[in-house]
């Protein structure tokens, strides 16, 4: 059971418009430091996000 969730969103590379559908993408990497409230996550399309856990 996940303790949190985050929708990356998807930007069409041709039009630049954000698409609501996730197109089957998934989180492929998550990294965090024990003493920090920041999490680094990357999805299957290569999008990297730095997320603050509050």
Short mmCIF file of C-alpha atoms in Angstrom, two decimals:
data_model
loop_
_atom_site.label_atom_id
_atom_site.label_comp_id
_atom_site.label_asym_id
_atom_site.label_seq_id
_atom_site.Cartn_x
_atom_site.Cartn_y
_atom_site.Cartn_z
CA UNK A 1 0.00 0.00 0.00
CA UNK A 2 1.58 3.34 -1.04
CA UNK A 3 2.12 6.03 1.59
CA UNK A 4 1.86 8.81 -1.01
CA UNK A 5 1.15 9.41 -4.69
CA UNK A 6 2.00 12.07 -7.29
CA UNK A 7 0.76 12.58 -10.86
CA UNK A 8 3.63 13.61 -13.13
CA UNK A 9 1.40 14.79 -15.94
CA UNK A 10 2.41 14.46 -19.57
CA UNK A 11 3.44 17.17 -22.04
CA UNK A 12 3.06 16.34 -25.73
CA UNK A 13 6.51 16.97 -27.27
CA UNK A 14 5.00 18.16 -30.56
CA UNK A 15 2.31 20.58 -29.35
CA UNK A 16 3.72 21.42 -25.91
CA UNK A 17 0.24 20.94 -24.42
CA UNK A 18 -0.24 19.12 -21.14
CA UNK A 19 -2.26 15.93 -21.48
CA UNK A 20 -4.37 14.65 -18.58
CA UNK A 21 -3.94 10.97 -19.57
CA UNK A 22 -0.76 9.38 -18.21
CA UNK A 23 -0.27 7.13 -21.30
CA UNK A 24 0.85 4.21 -19.14
CA UNK A 25 3.89 5.98 -17.70
CA UNK A 26 5.25 4.81 -14.39
CA UNK A 27 7.75 5.97 -11.78
CA UNK A 28 11.04 4.28 -12.55
CA UNK A 29 13.26 5.77 -9.85
CA UNK A 30 12.92 7.35 -6.42
CA UNK A 31 15.72 8.69 -4.23
CA UNK A 32 15.71 10.43 -0.87
CA UNK A 33 18.01 11.24 2.03
CA UNK A 34 16.96 10.10 5.48
CA UNK A 35 17.43 13.56 7.06
CA UNK A 36 15.70 15.52 4.27
CA UNK A 37 12.09 16.18 3.31
CA UNK A 38 12.96 16.28 -0.40
CA UNK A 39 12.41 13.34 -2.77
CA UNK A 40 13.76 12.97 -6.30
CA UNK A 41 11.52 10.93 -8.63
CA UNK A 42 11.78 10.07 -12.33
CA UNK A 43 9.16 8.55 -14.60
CA UNK A 44 9.45 6.22 -17.58
CA UNK A 45 9.51 9.10 -20.10
CA UNK A 46 12.60 10.69 -18.50
CA UNK A 47 10.83 13.47 -16.59
CA UNK A 48 12.58 14.21 -13.27
CA UNK A 49 10.83 15.97 -10.39
CA UNK A 50 12.16 17.24 -7.07
CA UNK A 51 9.30 16.90 -4.59
CA UNK A 52 9.03 18.31 -1.08
CA UNK A 53 7.28 16.07 1.42
CA UNK A 54 5.21 18.07 3.89
#
